[in-house]
Coordinates of C-alpha atoms in Angstrom, one line a residue:
M1 CA 74.0 -9.1 -40.3
I2 CA 73.0 -6.4 -39.2
R3 CA 75.8 -4.4 -38.4
A4 CA 75.7 -3.4 -41.9
V5 CA 72.3 -1.6 -41.2
A6 CA 72.9 -0.6 -37.7
V7 CA 71.1 -3.8 -36.7
A8 CA 67.7 -2.8 -37.1
A9 CA 67.3 -5.7 -34.6
I10 CA 66.7 -8.7 -36.4
T11 CA 66.4 -12.0 -34.6
A12 CA 64.1 -14.1 -33.4
T13 CA 62.6 -17.4 -32.9
V14 CA 61.6 -18.0 -29.5
L15 CA 63.8 -19.5 -26.9
T16 CA 61.0 -20.0 -24.6
A17 CA 57.4 -20.4 -25.7
C18 CA 54.0 -21.0 -24.1
G19 CA 51.7 -23.2 -25.8
P20 CA 48.2 -24.4 -25.0
G21 CA 49.6 -26.9 -22.6
G22 CA 51.9 -24.6 -20.7
N23 CA 55.6 -24.0 -20.9
T24 CA 57.5 -25.9 -23.7
G25 CA 61.2 -25.8 -24.2
S26 CA 62.1 -24.6 -27.7
D27 CA 64.6 -27.4 -28.2
T28 CA 61.7 -29.9 -28.5
M29 CA 59.7 -27.7 -31.0
T30 CA 60.0 -27.2 -34.8
A31 CA 60.6 -23.7 -36.1
R32 CA 56.9 -23.7 -37.4
E33 CA 55.6 -24.7 -34.0
M34 CA 57.6 -21.9 -32.3
M35 CA 56.2 -19.2 -34.7
T36 CA 52.5 -20.3 -33.8
V37 CA 52.8 -20.2 -30.0
D38 CA 52.9 -17.1 -27.8
V39 CA 56.2 -15.6 -27.0
T40 CA 56.9 -15.6 -23.3
L41 CA 57.1 -12.1 -21.8
R42 CA 59.7 -11.5 -19.2
Q43 CA 59.9 -8.8 -16.6
P44 CA 56.8 -7.0 -17.8
A45 CA 56.8 -3.5 -16.5
G46 CA 55.7 0.1 -17.4
P47 CA 58.3 2.7 -18.6
D48 CA 59.5 5.5 -16.5
S49 CA 57.3 8.7 -16.8
G50 CA 58.6 11.2 -19.5
E51 CA 61.0 8.7 -21.1
Y52 CA 60.9 8.3 -24.7
P53 CA 63.0 6.3 -27.2
A54 CA 65.8 7.7 -29.1
P55 CA 65.4 8.7 -32.7
E56 CA 65.7 5.7 -35.3
D57 CA 69.1 6.9 -36.4
S58 CA 70.4 6.0 -33.0
A59 CA 69.3 2.3 -33.4
P60 CA 72.1 0.1 -31.7
V61 CA 75.0 -1.6 -33.6
A62 CA 75.4 -5.2 -33.1
T63 CA 78.5 -6.6 -31.3
P64 CA 79.9 -9.9 -32.1
L65 CA 79.2 -12.7 -29.8
E66 CA 82.4 -13.6 -27.8
T67 CA 81.7 -17.4 -28.4
P68 CA 79.8 -18.3 -31.6
S69 CA 77.7 -21.5 -30.8
D70 CA 78.7 -22.9 -34.3
S71 CA 82.0 -24.3 -35.2
T72 CA 84.6 -21.9 -36.6
T73 CA 87.3 -22.2 -39.3
S74 CA 90.0 -19.5 -39.4
G75 CA 87.6 -17.2 -37.5
V76 CA 84.7 -17.9 -39.6
A77 CA 81.7 -19.5 -38.2
T78 CA 79.9 -22.4 -40.0
I79 CA 76.3 -23.5 -39.7
A80 CA 75.8 -27.1 -38.3
P81 CA 73.3 -28.9 -40.5
E82 CA 70.9 -29.4 -37.5
K83 CA 71.0 -25.7 -36.8
A84 CA 70.4 -24.4 -40.2
M85 CA 67.6 -22.3 -41.1
R86 CA 65.2 -24.3 -43.5
V87 CA 61.6 -24.0 -42.3
P88 CA 59.4 -21.1 -43.5
P89 CA 57.2 -19.3 -41.0
F90 CA 53.4 -19.6 -41.2
D91 CA 51.6 -17.0 -43.3
E92 CA 51.3 -14.7 -40.4
P93 CA 52.1 -14.5 -36.7
K94 CA 49.7 -15.8 -34.1
R95 CA 47.3 -13.0 -32.9
F96 CA 48.3 -11.0 -35.9
K97 CA 44.8 -9.3 -35.8
E98 CA 44.6 -9.0 -31.9
F99 CA 46.1 -5.8 -30.8
S100 CA 47.4 -6.8 -27.4
R101 CA 50.8 -7.1 -25.5
Q102 CA 51.0 -10.6 -26.7
G103 CA 50.2 -9.8 -30.3
A104 CA 52.8 -7.1 -30.3
A105 CA 55.5 -9.4 -29.0
N106 CA 54.6 -12.2 -31.5
V107 CA 54.8 -10.0 -34.3
V108 CA 58.3 -8.9 -33.4
A109 CA 59.5 -12.5 -33.1
Y110 CA 58.0 -13.3 -36.4
Y111 CA 59.7 -10.3 -38.2
T112 CA 63.1 -11.5 -37.0
Y113 CA 62.6 -15.1 -37.9
A114 CA 61.0 -14.0 -41.3
A115 CA 64.1 -11.9 -42.1
Y116 CA 66.4 -14.7 -41.6
Y117 CA 64.3 -17.1 -43.6
G118 CA 64.3 -14.6 -46.3
L119 CA 68.0 -15.0 -46.6
V120 CA 67.9 -18.6 -47.5
A121 CA 64.5 -18.5 -49.5
G122 CA 65.9 -15.4 -51.5
K123 CA 62.8 -13.3 -50.7
T124 CA 61.5 -10.9 -48.2
D125 CA 57.7 -11.4 -48.6
Y126 CA 57.1 -12.5 -45.1
M127 CA 59.0 -10.0 -43.3
R128 CA 57.4 -7.2 -45.3
K129 CA 54.0 -8.2 -44.5
V130 CA 54.6 -7.1 -40.8
F131 CA 56.2 -3.7 -41.0
S132 CA 54.9 -0.4 -42.5
P133 CA 56.6 1.8 -44.9
E134 CA 57.1 4.3 -42.0
C135 CA 59.6 1.9 -40.3
S136 CA 62.9 3.1 -41.9
K137 CA 65.1 0.5 -40.1
C138 CA 62.8 -2.3 -41.3
N139 CA 63.0 -1.2 -44.9
E140 CA 66.9 -0.9 -44.6
M141 CA 66.9 -4.5 -43.2
A142 CA 64.8 -5.9 -46.0
S143 CA 67.0 -4.1 -48.5
W144 CA 70.1 -5.5 -46.8
V145 CA 68.7 -9.0 -47.1
E146 CA 67.9 -8.5 -50.7
K147 CA 71.3 -7.2 -51.5
F148 CA 73.0 -10.1 -49.6
V149 CA 71.0 -12.6 -51.6
G150 CA 71.7 -10.9 -54.9
E151 CA 75.4 -10.8 -54.3
N152 CA 75.7 -14.5 -53.5
Q153 CA 74.6 -17.6 -55.4
R154 CA 73.5 -19.5 -52.0
V155 CA 73.1 -18.3 -48.6
E156 CA 73.2 -20.3 -45.3
T157 CA 72.3 -19.1 -41.9
G158 CA 71.0 -20.5 -38.5
V159 CA 67.8 -19.8 -36.6
P160 CA 67.9 -16.6 -34.8
R161 CA 66.5 -16.3 -31.2
T162 CA 64.8 -13.6 -29.4
T163 CA 63.9 -12.9 -25.8
I164 CA 61.1 -10.4 -25.2
I165 CA 62.3 -8.4 -22.3
D166 CA 59.3 -6.1 -21.8
V167 CA 56.1 -4.9 -23.5
Y168 CA 54.4 -1.7 -22.5
S169 CA 51.8 0.6 -24.0
E170 CA 51.6 4.5 -24.6
K171 CA 49.0 6.9 -26.1
S172 CA 50.4 9.9 -27.8
S173 CA 48.6 12.4 -30.2
G174 CA 45.5 10.3 -30.0
K175 CA 47.4 7.2 -31.3
F176 CA 47.9 4.1 -29.1
F177 CA 50.8 1.8 -29.6
F178 CA 53.0 -0.9 -27.9
W179 CA 56.7 -0.8 -27.2
V180 CA 58.5 -4.2 -27.3
V181 CA 62.0 -4.4 -26.0
A182 CA 63.8 -7.5 -27.4
E183 CA 67.2 -9.0 -27.1
N184 CA 68.3 -10.7 -30.4
L185 CA 70.9 -13.5 -30.7
E186 CA 71.7 -13.6 -34.3
P187 CA 73.5 -16.5 -36.1
P188 CA 76.2 -15.9 -38.8
I189 CA 75.2 -15.4 -42.4
I190 CA 77.3 -17.1 -45.1
G191 CA 77.2 -16.6 -48.8
Y192 CA 78.5 -19.0 -51.4
D193 CA 79.1 -19.0 -55.2
A194 CA 78.2 -21.7 -57.7
Q195 CA 81.4 -23.8 -56.6
S196 CA 80.6 -23.4 -52.9
S197 CA 83.3 -20.9 -52.3
M198 CA 82.5 -18.4 -49.5
T199 CA 81.6 -15.1 -51.2
G200 CA 80.0 -13.3 -48.3
Y201 CA 80.0 -13.5 -44.4
D202 CA 78.3 -11.5 -41.6
P203 CA 79.4 -12.8 -38.0
A204 CA 77.2 -13.9 -35.2
S205 CA 76.0 -11.1 -33.0
T206 CA 73.8 -9.9 -30.2
S207 CA 71.8 -6.7 -29.8
K208 CA 68.8 -5.1 -28.1
S209 CA 66.4 -3.0 -29.6
L210 CA 63.0 -1.2 -29.1
Y211 CA 60.1 -1.9 -31.5
R212 CA 57.0 0.3 -31.8
V213 CA 53.9 -1.8 -32.9
E214 CA 50.7 -0.1 -34.0
F215 CA 47.3 -1.6 -35.2
I216 CA 46.9 -0.7 -38.8
E217 CA 44.0 -2.0 -41.0
G218 CA 43.1 -4.5 -38.5
K219 CA 46.8 -6.1 -37.9
N220 CA 49.8 -5.6 -35.7
V221 CA 52.5 -3.8 -37.7
I222 CA 56.0 -2.6 -36.8
T223 CA 56.3 1.2 -37.4
G224 CA 59.7 1.7 -36.0
I225 CA 62.9 0.3 -34.4
F226 CA 64.9 2.2 -32.0
K227 CA 67.7 2.2 -29.4
V228 CA 66.5 0.8 -26.1
P229 CA 66.1 3.0 -23.2
A230 CA 69.0 3.2 -20.9
R231 CA 67.6 1.0 -18.2
Y232 CA 67.5 -2.0 -20.4
E233 CA 71.1 -1.7 -21.6

């Protein structure tokens, strides 16, 4: 998808999640369950001193996955029924009103899942509630979703997956925020007309992005998406 918008870094339900009872494999969980547990943080560490993210116009472009997990026909991946996106997220991510490393990680995962759900539901309400107008890449992604939906009678896609690689904090000009480094595995997106002929296609891809999360009006909100620092590439 998201090569079309410099992959503002979409993607995500949690491959590994940690619920009240400990670690739970995502294969045994429904999508709604995944979105209400904490995202597992991997390799938490602080940034190198003095290193800051690149400008938003440097956000990475997604590269196609070498081997799509879904079957392919003439080079076009199809979505297996059991892998299709169908289940809406809850109204808000877990810890939405808790400004913490975990809350920041959760909102990033929710944003991506909500974006892909928006493709099949035909609306971007869920994803728009977790980013601010300041996030230009977020707005571009929401517009891309709406445009793809408008150009196709029906859209199919799978469940995206996000691995949270790192979360660290920074205070600048009196403002405090979290940086979330995430790797996104993005399923193919297929559009159809009323006769079920394919009218739109975006291939599966993978990308890494850096998300800035701030606490605005009592909620965790994404305010920017950037290229990851070199050490995470």
